[in-house]
XYZ file of C-alpha atoms in Angstrom:
650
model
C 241.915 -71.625 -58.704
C 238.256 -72.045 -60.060
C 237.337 -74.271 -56.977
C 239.309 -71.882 -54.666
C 237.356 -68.719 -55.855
C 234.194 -70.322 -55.263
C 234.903 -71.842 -51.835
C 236.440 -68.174 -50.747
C 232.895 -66.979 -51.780
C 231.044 -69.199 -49.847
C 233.401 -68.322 -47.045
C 233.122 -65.015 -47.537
C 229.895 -63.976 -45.307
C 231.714 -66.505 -42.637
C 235.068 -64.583 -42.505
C 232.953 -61.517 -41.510
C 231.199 -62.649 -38.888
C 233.909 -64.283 -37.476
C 236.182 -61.367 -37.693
C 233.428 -59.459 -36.181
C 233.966 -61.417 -33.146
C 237.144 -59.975 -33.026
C 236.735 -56.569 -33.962
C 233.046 -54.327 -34.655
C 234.505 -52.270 -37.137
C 235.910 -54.963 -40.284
C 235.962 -54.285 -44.050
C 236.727 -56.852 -47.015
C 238.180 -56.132 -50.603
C 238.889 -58.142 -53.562
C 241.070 -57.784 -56.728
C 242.111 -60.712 -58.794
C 245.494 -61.059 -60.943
C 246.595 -63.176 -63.666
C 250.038 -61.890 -65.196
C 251.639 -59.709 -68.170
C 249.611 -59.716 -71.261
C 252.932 -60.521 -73.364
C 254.655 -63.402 -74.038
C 256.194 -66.147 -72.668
C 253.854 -64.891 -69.728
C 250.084 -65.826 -71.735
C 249.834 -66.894 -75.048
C 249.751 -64.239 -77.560
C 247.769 -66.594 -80.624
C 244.734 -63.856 -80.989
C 242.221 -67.312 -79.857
C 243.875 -67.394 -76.753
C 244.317 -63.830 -75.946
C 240.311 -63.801 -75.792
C 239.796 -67.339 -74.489
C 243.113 -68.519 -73.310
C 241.086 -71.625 -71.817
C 237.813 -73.618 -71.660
C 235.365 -71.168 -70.405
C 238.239 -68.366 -69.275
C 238.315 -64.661 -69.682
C 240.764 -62.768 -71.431
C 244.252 -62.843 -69.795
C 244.855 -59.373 -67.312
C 247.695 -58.260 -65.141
C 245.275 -56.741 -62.049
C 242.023 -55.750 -61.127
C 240.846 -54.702 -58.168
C 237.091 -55.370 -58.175
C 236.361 -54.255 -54.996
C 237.187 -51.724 -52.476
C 237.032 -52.133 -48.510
C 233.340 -52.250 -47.571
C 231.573 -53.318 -44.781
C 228.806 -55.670 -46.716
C 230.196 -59.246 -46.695
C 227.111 -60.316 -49.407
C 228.824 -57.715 -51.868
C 232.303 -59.303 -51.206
C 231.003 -62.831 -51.945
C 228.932 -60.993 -55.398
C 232.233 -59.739 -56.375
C 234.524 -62.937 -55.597
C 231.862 -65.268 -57.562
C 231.485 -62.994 -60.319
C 235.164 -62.611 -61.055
C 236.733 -63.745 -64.264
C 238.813 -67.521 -64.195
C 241.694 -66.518 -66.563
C 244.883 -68.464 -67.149
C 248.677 -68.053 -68.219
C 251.242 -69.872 -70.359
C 254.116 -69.996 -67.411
C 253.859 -71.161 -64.440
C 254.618 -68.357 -62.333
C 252.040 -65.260 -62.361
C 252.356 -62.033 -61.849
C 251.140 -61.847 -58.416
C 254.037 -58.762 -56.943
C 252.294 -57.008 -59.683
C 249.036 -57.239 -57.638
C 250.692 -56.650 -53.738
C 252.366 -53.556 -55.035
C 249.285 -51.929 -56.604
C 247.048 -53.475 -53.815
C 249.229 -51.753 -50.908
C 250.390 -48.300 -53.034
C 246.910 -47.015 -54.348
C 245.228 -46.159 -50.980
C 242.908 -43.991 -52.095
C 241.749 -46.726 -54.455
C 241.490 -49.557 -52.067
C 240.141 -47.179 -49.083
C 242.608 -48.728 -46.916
C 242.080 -46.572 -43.689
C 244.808 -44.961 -41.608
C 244.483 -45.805 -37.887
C 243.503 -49.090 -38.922
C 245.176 -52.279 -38.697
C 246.436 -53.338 -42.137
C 245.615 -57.017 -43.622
C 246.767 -58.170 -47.065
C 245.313 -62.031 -47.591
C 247.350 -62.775 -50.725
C 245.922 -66.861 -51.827
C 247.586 -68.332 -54.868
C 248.372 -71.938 -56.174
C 251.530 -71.244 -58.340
C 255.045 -68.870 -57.889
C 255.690 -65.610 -58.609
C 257.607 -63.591 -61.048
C 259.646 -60.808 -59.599
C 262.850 -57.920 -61.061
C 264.395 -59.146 -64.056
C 262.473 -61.720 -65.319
C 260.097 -58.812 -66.896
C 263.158 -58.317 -69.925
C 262.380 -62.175 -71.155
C 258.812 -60.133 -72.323
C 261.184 -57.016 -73.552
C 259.896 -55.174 -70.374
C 262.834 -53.495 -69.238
C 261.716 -50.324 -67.243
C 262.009 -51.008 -63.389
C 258.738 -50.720 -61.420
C 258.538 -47.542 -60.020
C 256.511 -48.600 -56.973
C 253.733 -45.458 -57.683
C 250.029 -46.157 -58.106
C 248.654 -47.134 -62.148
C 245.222 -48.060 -61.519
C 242.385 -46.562 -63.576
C 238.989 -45.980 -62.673
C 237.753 -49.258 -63.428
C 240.437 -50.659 -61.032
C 242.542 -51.851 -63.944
C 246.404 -51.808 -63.104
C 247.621 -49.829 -66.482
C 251.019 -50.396 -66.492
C 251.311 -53.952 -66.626
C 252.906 -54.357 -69.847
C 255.311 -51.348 -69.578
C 257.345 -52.060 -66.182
C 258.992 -54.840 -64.692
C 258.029 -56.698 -61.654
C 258.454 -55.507 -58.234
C 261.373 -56.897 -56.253
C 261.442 -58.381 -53.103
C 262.738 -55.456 -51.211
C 260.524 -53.036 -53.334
C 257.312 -54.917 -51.249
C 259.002 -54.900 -47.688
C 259.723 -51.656 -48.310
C 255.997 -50.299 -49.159
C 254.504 -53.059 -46.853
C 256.442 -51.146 -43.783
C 256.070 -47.697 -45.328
C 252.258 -48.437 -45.325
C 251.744 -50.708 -42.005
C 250.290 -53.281 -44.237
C 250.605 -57.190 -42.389
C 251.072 -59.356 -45.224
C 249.236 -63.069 -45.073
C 250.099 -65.951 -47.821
C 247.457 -68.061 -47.906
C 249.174 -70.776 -50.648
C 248.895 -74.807 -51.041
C 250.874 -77.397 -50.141
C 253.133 -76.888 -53.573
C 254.019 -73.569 -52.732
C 254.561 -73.514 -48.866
C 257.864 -73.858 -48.635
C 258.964 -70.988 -51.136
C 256.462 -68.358 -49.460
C 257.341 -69.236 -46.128
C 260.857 -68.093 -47.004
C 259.467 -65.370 -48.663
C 257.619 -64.446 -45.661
C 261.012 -64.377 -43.309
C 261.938 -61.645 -46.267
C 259.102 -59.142 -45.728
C 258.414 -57.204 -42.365
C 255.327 -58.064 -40.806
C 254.124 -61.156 -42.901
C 253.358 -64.745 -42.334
C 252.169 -67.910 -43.973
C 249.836 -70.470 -43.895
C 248.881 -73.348 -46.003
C 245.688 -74.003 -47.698
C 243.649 -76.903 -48.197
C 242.816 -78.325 -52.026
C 240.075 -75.946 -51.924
C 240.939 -73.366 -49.415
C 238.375 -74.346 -46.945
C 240.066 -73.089 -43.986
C 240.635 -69.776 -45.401
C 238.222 -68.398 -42.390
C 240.663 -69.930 -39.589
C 243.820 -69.556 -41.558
C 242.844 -66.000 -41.543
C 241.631 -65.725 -37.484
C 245.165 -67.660 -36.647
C 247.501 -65.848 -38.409
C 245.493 -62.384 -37.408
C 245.879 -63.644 -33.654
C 249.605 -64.159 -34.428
C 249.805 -60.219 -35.785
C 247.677 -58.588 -33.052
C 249.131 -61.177 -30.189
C 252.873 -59.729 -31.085
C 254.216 -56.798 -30.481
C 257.909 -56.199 -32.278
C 259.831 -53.487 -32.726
C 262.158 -52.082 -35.808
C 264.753 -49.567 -36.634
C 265.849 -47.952 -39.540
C 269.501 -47.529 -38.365
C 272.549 -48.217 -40.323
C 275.904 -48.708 -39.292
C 277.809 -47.659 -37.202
C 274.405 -46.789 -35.131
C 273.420 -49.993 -33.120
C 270.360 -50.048 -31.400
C 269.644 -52.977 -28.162
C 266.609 -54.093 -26.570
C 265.367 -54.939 -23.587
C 261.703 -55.540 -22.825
C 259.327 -56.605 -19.626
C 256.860 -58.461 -21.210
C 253.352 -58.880 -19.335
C 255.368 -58.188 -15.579
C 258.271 -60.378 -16.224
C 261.906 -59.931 -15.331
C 263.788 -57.922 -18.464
C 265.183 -59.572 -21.347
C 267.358 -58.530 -23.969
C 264.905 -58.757 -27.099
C 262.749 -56.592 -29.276
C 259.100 -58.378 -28.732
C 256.545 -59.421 -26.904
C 254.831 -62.493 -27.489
C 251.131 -64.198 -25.957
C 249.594 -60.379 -25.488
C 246.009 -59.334 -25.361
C 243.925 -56.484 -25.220
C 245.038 -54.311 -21.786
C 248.283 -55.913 -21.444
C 251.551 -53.281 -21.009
C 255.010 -53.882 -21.910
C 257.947 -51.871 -21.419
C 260.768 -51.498 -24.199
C 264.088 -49.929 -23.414
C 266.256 -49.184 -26.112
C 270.435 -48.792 -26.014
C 272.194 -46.809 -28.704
C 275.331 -46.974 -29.703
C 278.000 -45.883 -31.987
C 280.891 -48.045 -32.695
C 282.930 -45.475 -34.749
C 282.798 -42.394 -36.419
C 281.666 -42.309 -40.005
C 284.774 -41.078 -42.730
C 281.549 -39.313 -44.389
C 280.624 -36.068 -42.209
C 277.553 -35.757 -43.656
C 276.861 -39.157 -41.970
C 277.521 -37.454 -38.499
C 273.551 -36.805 -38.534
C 271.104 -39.105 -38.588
C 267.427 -39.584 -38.361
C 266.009 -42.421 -36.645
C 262.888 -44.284 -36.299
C 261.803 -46.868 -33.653
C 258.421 -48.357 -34.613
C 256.126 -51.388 -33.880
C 255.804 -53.334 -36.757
C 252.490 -53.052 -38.256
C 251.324 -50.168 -36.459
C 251.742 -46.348 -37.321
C 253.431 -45.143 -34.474
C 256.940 -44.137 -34.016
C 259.279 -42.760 -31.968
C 261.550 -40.177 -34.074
C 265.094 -39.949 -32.372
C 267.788 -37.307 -34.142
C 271.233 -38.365 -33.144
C 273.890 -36.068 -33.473
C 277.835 -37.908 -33.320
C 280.115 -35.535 -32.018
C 282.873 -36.888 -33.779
C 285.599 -33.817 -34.607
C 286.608 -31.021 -32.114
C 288.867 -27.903 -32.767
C 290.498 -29.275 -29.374
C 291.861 -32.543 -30.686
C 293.956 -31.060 -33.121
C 297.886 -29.733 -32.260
C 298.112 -26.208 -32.658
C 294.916 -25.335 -30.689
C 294.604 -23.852 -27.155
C 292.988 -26.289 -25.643
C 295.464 -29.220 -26.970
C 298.288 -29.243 -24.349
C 300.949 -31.949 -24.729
C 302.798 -33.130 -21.115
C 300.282 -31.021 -19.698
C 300.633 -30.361 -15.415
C 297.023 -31.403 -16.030
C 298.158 -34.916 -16.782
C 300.964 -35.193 -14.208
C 302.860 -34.437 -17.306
C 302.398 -37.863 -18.896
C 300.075 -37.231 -21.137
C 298.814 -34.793 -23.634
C 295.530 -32.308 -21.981
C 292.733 -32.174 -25.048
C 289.183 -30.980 -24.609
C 289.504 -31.073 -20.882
C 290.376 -35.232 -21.019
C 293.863 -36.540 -20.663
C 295.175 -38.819 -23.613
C 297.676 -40.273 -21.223
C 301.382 -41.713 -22.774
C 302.011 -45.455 -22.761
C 302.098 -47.032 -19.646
C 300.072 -44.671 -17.907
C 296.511 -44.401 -16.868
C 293.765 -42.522 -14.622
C 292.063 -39.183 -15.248
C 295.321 -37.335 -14.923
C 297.428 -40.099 -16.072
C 298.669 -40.430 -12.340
C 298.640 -44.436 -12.163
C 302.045 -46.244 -14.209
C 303.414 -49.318 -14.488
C 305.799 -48.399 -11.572
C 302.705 -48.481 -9.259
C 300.914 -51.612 -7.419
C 298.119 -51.241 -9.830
C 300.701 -51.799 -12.414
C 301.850 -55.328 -12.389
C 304.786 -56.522 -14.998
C 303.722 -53.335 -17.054
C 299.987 -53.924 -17.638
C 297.233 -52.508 -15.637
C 295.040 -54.914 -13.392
C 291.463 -53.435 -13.240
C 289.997 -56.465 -11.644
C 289.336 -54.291 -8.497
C 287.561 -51.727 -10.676
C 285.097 -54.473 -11.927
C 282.193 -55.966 -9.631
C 282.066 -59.244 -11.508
C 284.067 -60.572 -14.115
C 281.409 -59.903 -17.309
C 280.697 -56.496 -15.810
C 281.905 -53.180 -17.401
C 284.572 -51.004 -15.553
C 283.684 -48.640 -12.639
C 279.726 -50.186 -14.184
C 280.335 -47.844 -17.546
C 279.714 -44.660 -14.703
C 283.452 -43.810 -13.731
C 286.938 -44.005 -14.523
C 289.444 -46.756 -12.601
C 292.571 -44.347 -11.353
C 294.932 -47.029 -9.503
C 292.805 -49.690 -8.727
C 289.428 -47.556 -7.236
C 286.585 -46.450 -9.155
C 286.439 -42.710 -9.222
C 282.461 -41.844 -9.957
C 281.331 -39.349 -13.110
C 280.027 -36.305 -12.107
C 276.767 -35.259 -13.424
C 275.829 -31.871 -14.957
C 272.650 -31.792 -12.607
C 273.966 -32.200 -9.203
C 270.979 -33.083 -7.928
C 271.802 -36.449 -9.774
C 274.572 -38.702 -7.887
C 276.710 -41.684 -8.716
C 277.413 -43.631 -6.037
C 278.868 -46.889 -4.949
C 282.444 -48.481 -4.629
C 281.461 -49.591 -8.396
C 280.018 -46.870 -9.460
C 276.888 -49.141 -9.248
C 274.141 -46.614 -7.832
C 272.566 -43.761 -9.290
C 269.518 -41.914 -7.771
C 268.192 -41.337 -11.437
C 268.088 -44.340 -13.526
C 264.731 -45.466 -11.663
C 261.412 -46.296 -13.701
C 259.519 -43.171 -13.927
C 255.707 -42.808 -14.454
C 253.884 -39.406 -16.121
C 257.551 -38.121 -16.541
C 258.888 -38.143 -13.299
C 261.004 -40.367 -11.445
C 259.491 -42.843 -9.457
C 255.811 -41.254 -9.591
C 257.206 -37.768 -8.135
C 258.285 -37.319 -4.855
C 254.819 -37.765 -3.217
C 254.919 -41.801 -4.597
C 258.719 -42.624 -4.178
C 262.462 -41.986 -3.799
C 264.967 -43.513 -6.292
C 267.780 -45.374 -4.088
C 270.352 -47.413 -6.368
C 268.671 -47.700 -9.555
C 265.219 -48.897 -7.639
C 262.378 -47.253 -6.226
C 261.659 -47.215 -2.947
C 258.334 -46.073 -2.642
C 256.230 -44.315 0.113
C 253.369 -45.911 2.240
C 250.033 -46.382 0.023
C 252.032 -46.941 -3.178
C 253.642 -50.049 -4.995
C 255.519 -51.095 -8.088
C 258.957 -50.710 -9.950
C 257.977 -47.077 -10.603
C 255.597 -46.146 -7.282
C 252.706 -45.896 -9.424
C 250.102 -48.550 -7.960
C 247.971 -47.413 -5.621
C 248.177 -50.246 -2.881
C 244.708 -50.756 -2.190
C 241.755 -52.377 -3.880
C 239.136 -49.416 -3.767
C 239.030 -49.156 -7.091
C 238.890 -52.562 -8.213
C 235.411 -53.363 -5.972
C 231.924 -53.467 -7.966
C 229.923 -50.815 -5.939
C 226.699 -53.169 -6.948
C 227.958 -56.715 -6.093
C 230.576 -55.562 -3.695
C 232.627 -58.340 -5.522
C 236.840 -57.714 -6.378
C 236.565 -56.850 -10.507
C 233.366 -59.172 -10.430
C 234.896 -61.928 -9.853
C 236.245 -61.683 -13.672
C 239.901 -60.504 -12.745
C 242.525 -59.773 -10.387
C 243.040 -56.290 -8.748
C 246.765 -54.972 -9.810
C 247.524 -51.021 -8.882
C 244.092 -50.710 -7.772
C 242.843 -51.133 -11.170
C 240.995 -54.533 -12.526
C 242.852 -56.664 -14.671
C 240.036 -58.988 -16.619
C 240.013 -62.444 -17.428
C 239.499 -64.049 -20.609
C 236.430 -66.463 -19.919
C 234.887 -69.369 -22.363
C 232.364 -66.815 -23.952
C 235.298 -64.208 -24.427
C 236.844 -61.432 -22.911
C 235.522 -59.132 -19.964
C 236.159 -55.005 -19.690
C 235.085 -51.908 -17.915
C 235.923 -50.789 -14.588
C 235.369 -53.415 -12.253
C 235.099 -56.401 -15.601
C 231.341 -56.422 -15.311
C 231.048 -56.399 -19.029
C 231.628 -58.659 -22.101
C 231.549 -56.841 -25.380
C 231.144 -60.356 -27.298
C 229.272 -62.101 -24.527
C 225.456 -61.883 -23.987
C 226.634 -57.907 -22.903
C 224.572 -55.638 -20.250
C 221.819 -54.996 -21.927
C 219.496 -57.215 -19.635
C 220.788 -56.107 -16.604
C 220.905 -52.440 -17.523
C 217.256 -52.429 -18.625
C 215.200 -51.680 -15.268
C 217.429 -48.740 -14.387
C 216.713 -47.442 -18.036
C 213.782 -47.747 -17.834
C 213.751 -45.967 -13.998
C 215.400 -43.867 -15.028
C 214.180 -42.110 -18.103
C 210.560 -43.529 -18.629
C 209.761 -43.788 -14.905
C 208.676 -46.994 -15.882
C 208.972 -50.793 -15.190
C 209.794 -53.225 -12.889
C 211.816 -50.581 -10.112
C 209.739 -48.379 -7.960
C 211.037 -44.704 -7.387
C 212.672 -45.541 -4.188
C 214.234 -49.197 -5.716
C 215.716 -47.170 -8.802
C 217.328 -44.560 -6.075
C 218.371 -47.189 -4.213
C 219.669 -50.178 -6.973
C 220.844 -47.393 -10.046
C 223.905 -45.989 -9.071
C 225.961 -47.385 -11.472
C 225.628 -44.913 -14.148
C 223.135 -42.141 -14.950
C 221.209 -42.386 -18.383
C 222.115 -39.863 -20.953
C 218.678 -39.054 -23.505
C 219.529 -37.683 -26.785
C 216.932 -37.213 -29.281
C 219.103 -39.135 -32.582
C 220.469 -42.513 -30.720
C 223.434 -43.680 -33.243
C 225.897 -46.340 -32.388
C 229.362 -45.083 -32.179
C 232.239 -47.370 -32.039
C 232.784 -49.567 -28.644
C 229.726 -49.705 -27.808
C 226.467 -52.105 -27.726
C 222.574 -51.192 -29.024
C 219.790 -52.573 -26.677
C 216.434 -53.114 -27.807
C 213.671 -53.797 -25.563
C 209.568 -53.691 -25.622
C 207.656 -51.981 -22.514
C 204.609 -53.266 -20.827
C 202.501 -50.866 -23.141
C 204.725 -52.550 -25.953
C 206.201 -49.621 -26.854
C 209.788 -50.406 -27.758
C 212.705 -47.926 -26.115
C 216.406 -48.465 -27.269
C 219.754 -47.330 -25.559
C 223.690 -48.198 -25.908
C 226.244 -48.315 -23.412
C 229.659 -48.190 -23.293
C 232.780 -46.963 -21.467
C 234.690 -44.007 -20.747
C 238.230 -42.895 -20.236
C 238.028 -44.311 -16.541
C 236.342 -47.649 -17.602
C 232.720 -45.844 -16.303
C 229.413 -46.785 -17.886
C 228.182 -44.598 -20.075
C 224.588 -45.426 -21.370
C 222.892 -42.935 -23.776
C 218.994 -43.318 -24.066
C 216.357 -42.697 -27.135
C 214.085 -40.164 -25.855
C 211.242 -41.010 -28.091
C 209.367 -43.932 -27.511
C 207.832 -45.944 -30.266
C 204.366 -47.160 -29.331
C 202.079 -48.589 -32.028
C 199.216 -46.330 -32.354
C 195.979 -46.132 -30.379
C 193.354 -48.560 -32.017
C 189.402 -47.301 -32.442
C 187.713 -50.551 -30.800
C 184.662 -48.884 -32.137
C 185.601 -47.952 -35.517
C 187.280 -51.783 -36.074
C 183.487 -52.982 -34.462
C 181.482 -50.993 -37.117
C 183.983 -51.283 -40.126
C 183.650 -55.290 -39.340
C 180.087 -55.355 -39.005
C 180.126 -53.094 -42.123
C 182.494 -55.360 -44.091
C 180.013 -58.687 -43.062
C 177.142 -56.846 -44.379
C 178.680 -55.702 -47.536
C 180.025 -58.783 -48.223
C 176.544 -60.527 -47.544
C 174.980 -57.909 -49.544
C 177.574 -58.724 -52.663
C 177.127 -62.486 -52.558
C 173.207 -61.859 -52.547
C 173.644 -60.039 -55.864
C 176.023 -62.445 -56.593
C 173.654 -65.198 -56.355
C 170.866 -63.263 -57.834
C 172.805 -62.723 -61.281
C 174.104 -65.999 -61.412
C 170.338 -67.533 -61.065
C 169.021 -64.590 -63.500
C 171.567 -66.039 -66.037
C 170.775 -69.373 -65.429
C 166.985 -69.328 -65.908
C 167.542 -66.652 -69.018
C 169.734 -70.079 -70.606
C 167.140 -72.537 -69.998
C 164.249 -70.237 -71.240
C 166.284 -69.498 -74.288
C 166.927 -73.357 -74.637
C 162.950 -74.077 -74.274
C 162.306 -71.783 -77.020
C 164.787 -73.515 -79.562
C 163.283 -76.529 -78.934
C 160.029 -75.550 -79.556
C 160.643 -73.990 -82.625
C 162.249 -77.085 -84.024
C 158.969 -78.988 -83.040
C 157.373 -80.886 -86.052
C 153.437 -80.344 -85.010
C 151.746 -77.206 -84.740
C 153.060 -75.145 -82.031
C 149.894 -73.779 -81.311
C 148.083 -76.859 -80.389
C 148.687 -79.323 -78.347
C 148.883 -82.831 -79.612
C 147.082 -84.805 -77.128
C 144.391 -82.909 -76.080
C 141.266 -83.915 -76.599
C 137.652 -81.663 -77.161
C 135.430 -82.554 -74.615
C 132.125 -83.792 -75.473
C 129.200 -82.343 -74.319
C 125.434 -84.110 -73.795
C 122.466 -82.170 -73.498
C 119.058 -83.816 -72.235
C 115.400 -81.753 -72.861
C 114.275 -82.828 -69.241
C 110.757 -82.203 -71.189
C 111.515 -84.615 -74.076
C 109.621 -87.824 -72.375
C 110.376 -89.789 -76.331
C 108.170 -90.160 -78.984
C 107.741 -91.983 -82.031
């Protein structure tokens, strides 16, 4: 996997910033595995148990090098500087490595409102239960937490592999969405394993996992895109669902499929019990109904009412031929067990009857189409006619010739039926709601003042439809809209731009608005100044330079009720005030000293030079062969004298 570690590596700053696009607040890890230290797993010749190949670390079972963190250059450090090891088998020990990775959560900082991803990339099988005793290991893995403080999984050598149901069962105890990223080779034997393990998928790499990045975005958009939910109930508990997925008609199945952010769906769950359990202590049970991946759940504690003093012979309410039952039929806990070939709530219809045709009952009448249940699963059928339950509330009625309407099995919204009787009246199982309100439970206000931008006097912008008098956003080519009335983008160019001028209005009485225009243009939000400005999750820092250049930053985001909300730096940060004549003098100063320095400069230099050819002149003349204090060619002049009163003479 050599050429896979270093592409992943590479890829490493580019998964970040592409999961960034999908969610601001994104963390990588990294741990590495090889397989058990004994044999037939590595080889256990002393050579190779240091250098098992060309260039290879020492053999390990798991490390995890590096703990969630936010800094995708430390991620890449760690991937590129960990150790290319190898083993004798083919299969490694890579349930070794999910089992520690998902357990120690302290260790790995996994976070808990987070959602859970667990990229697990391999070229080769895996070893799982059992095949640990063909290295003499034969303790079972206790699915607990062995890794030291250098991140070294401890117990590799002393307990067996995981099994298969050992990591479903920690991957859905911990929310954790499993991912196999594997080659070609291997596809087919993870993508059954996949099917095996709640919440996991697989996808198949390229020779040198290239396409991690969008292996990883695709199979995350298949996660987050999905909603499905799970039950921990055993038999004879069996839970049904229905669901309305994004507004559509109700089907019988547990998940949604195509979602996005702001889209509802509507579960509705039927429980039932085929049969008593023999065990009593089975008569209890605990229940959870959960979305996979995702740490909520609804907690249901069903109680079977399975034995009553009442049923037995012998007690007083257990009447046999009881008046109650026209006497054919024996009066228990208030319900008549009616004799053979009688029927009806007092055992007042038999075979002697019209109902009763060549001794068997026809309840066709009773039905109100052929799949249907009798009397709609509400009533009983006494000759023929559907006689309607009675509820314990009586404000709650059963009504029809089939049982068929109730004014309580409506859609309710905030706990009430129907919105409350200011939005709606239930009327045979649907809501009929009042004027100004809409929807299968009355709670859609029907009009569109909500949904209209108070600045462009646009419907949601023009980025989405108005449903319940609230804005439903579009998905554009740049990415998704949100807020109130869609006017923002959180991955698209964002409000900063248009949200600067009231900012600056606003707060620093400054800019491009006058008083009046910033009254008149700014009444989308109010600016919030704090002294500390610190970018909390969901929403967006702006940056922006003043005519003065002084350089004032904000954020905005959203509140509960998709409003703006824009908190503002109070402090400006200006450059400081510059001394035109200080930087004047210190210039002229700085000329004049540098003048001043090359003069001497120059002066020392030509000292030195003249001091050299002195010195040279006097060597020379020192060597010189005639006398040095004469010079050669010069000549005495001659003098001539004339007596002016010499005339001659002999």
């Amino acid at each position: 996997m050599k050429d896979d570690k270093d592409s992943l590596s590479m890829l490493g700053i580019e998964l970040a910033t592409e999961m960034d696009k999908i969610t601001r607040n994104f963390k990588l890890g990294f741990g590495s595995f090889v397989d058990k230290t004994v044999m037939p797993y590595v080889s256990t010749v002393p050579q190779k148990l240091v250098e098992p190949c060309s260039e290879c670390a020492a053999p390990y079972g798991f490390k995890n090098a590096l703990s969630l963190n936010r800094d995708a250059s430390i991620f890449a450090e760690k991937v590129q500087q960990a150790p290319v090891s190898g083993n004798l088998d083919a299969p490694e020990g890579g349930f070794d490595a999910i089992m520690q990775a998902i357990v120690c959560q302290e260790q790995i900082k996994w976070r808990q409102e987070a959602r859970r991803l667990l990229l697990f990339s391999t070229d080769a099988g895996f070893h799982y239960a059992g095949d640990g005793k063909l290295g003499g290991i034969v303790k079972p893995n206790d699915g607990e937490c062995h890794l030291n403080e250098q991140g070294e999984y401890t117990h590799s050598v002393l307990q067996d592999y995981p099994s298969v149901s050992q990591i479903n069962q920690v991957a859905k105890q911990h929310k954790i969405n499993l991912i196999f990223a594997v080659t070609r080779e291997q596809s087919s034997v993870y993508s059954r394993l996949a099917q095996m393990i709640e919440g996991s998928s697989q996808g198949e790499l390229t020779q040198n996992s290239s396409n991690v990045v969008q292996l990883v975005k695709d199979e995350y958009a298949k996660i987050t895109s999905k909603v499905e939910l799970k039950d921990n109930a055993t038999s004879p508990v069996i839970i049904k669902y229905f669901s309305k997925c994004k507004g559509t008609t109700e089907k019988a199945t547990s998940e949604c499929k195509g979602l996005r952010v702001g889209d509802q769906v509507e579960f509705r769950a039927e429980i039932t019990v085929d049969k008593c359990p023999e065990d009593p202590s089975e008569w209890n049970q605990v229940i959870g109904i959960y979305p996979v991946g995702l740490r909520e759940s609804l907690i249901i504690d069903l109680e079977m009412i399975c034995d009553c003093p009442c049923e037995r012979p012998g007690d007083e309410g257990y009447e046999v031929a009881s008046d109650e039952c026209s006497g054919h039929g024996t009066y228990q806990c208030g319900v008549c067990d009616c004799d053979k070939g009688y029927l009806g709530s007092r055992c007042e219809c038999g075979s002697s009857t019209p109902w009763g045709v060549g001794g068997s009952f026809d309840d066709s009448s009773c039905r109100q189409t052929n799949t249907s249940a009798i009397c709609s699963g509400r009533g009983t059928c006494t000759c023929g006619e559907c006689k309607c339950n009675e509820r314990e509330n009586p404000d709650e009625r059963v009504e029809g010739a089939f049982c068929e309407c109730t004014n309580f099995l409506c859609n309710r919204f905030n706990g009430q039926l129907c919105g409350g009787p200011d939005h709606g009246e239930c009327v045979c199982n649907k809501c009929q709601c009042k004027p100004g309100w809409t929807g299968d439970d009355c709670m859609c206000e029907d009009s569109k003042d909500q949904c209209m931008n108070p600045q462009t006097g646009e419907e949601c912008s023009g980025q989405g439809v108005c449903e319940c008098n609230q804005c439903k956003c579009n998905e554009g080519k740049e990415g998704r809209y949100s807020g109130k009335y869609c006017e923002d983008c959180p991955i698209c160019k964002g409000k900063c731009l248009p949200y600067k001028p009231c900012v600056q209005c606003q707060v620093f009485k400054t800019g491009e608005l006058t008083p009046e225009e910033c009254l008149d243009n700014c009444t989308l939000f109010n600016s919030t100044i704090v002294d500390d400005l610190v970018e909390e999750e969901g929403e967006r820092l702006c940056t922006f330079f003043d005519e003065n250049d002084c350089r004032f930053k904000f954020v905005y985001g959203y509140d509960e009720d998709k409003e703006p909300v824009v908190r503002v730096q109070r402090v400006l940060e200006c450059p400081p005030e510059l001394d035109l004549l200080g930087i004047i003098l210190g210039v002229i100063g700085a000329i004049v000293a540098v003048g001043l320095a090359l003069l001497f400069m120059w002066k020392v230099l030509t000292t030195i030079h003249d001091r050299r050819e002195y010195a040279r002149f006097e060597k020379e003349r020192m060597m010189a062969k005639w006398d040095t204090g004469e010079n050669p060619i010069f000549k005495q002049a001659t003098s001539t004298f004339k007596n002016p009163m010499y005339g001659g003479g002999k």
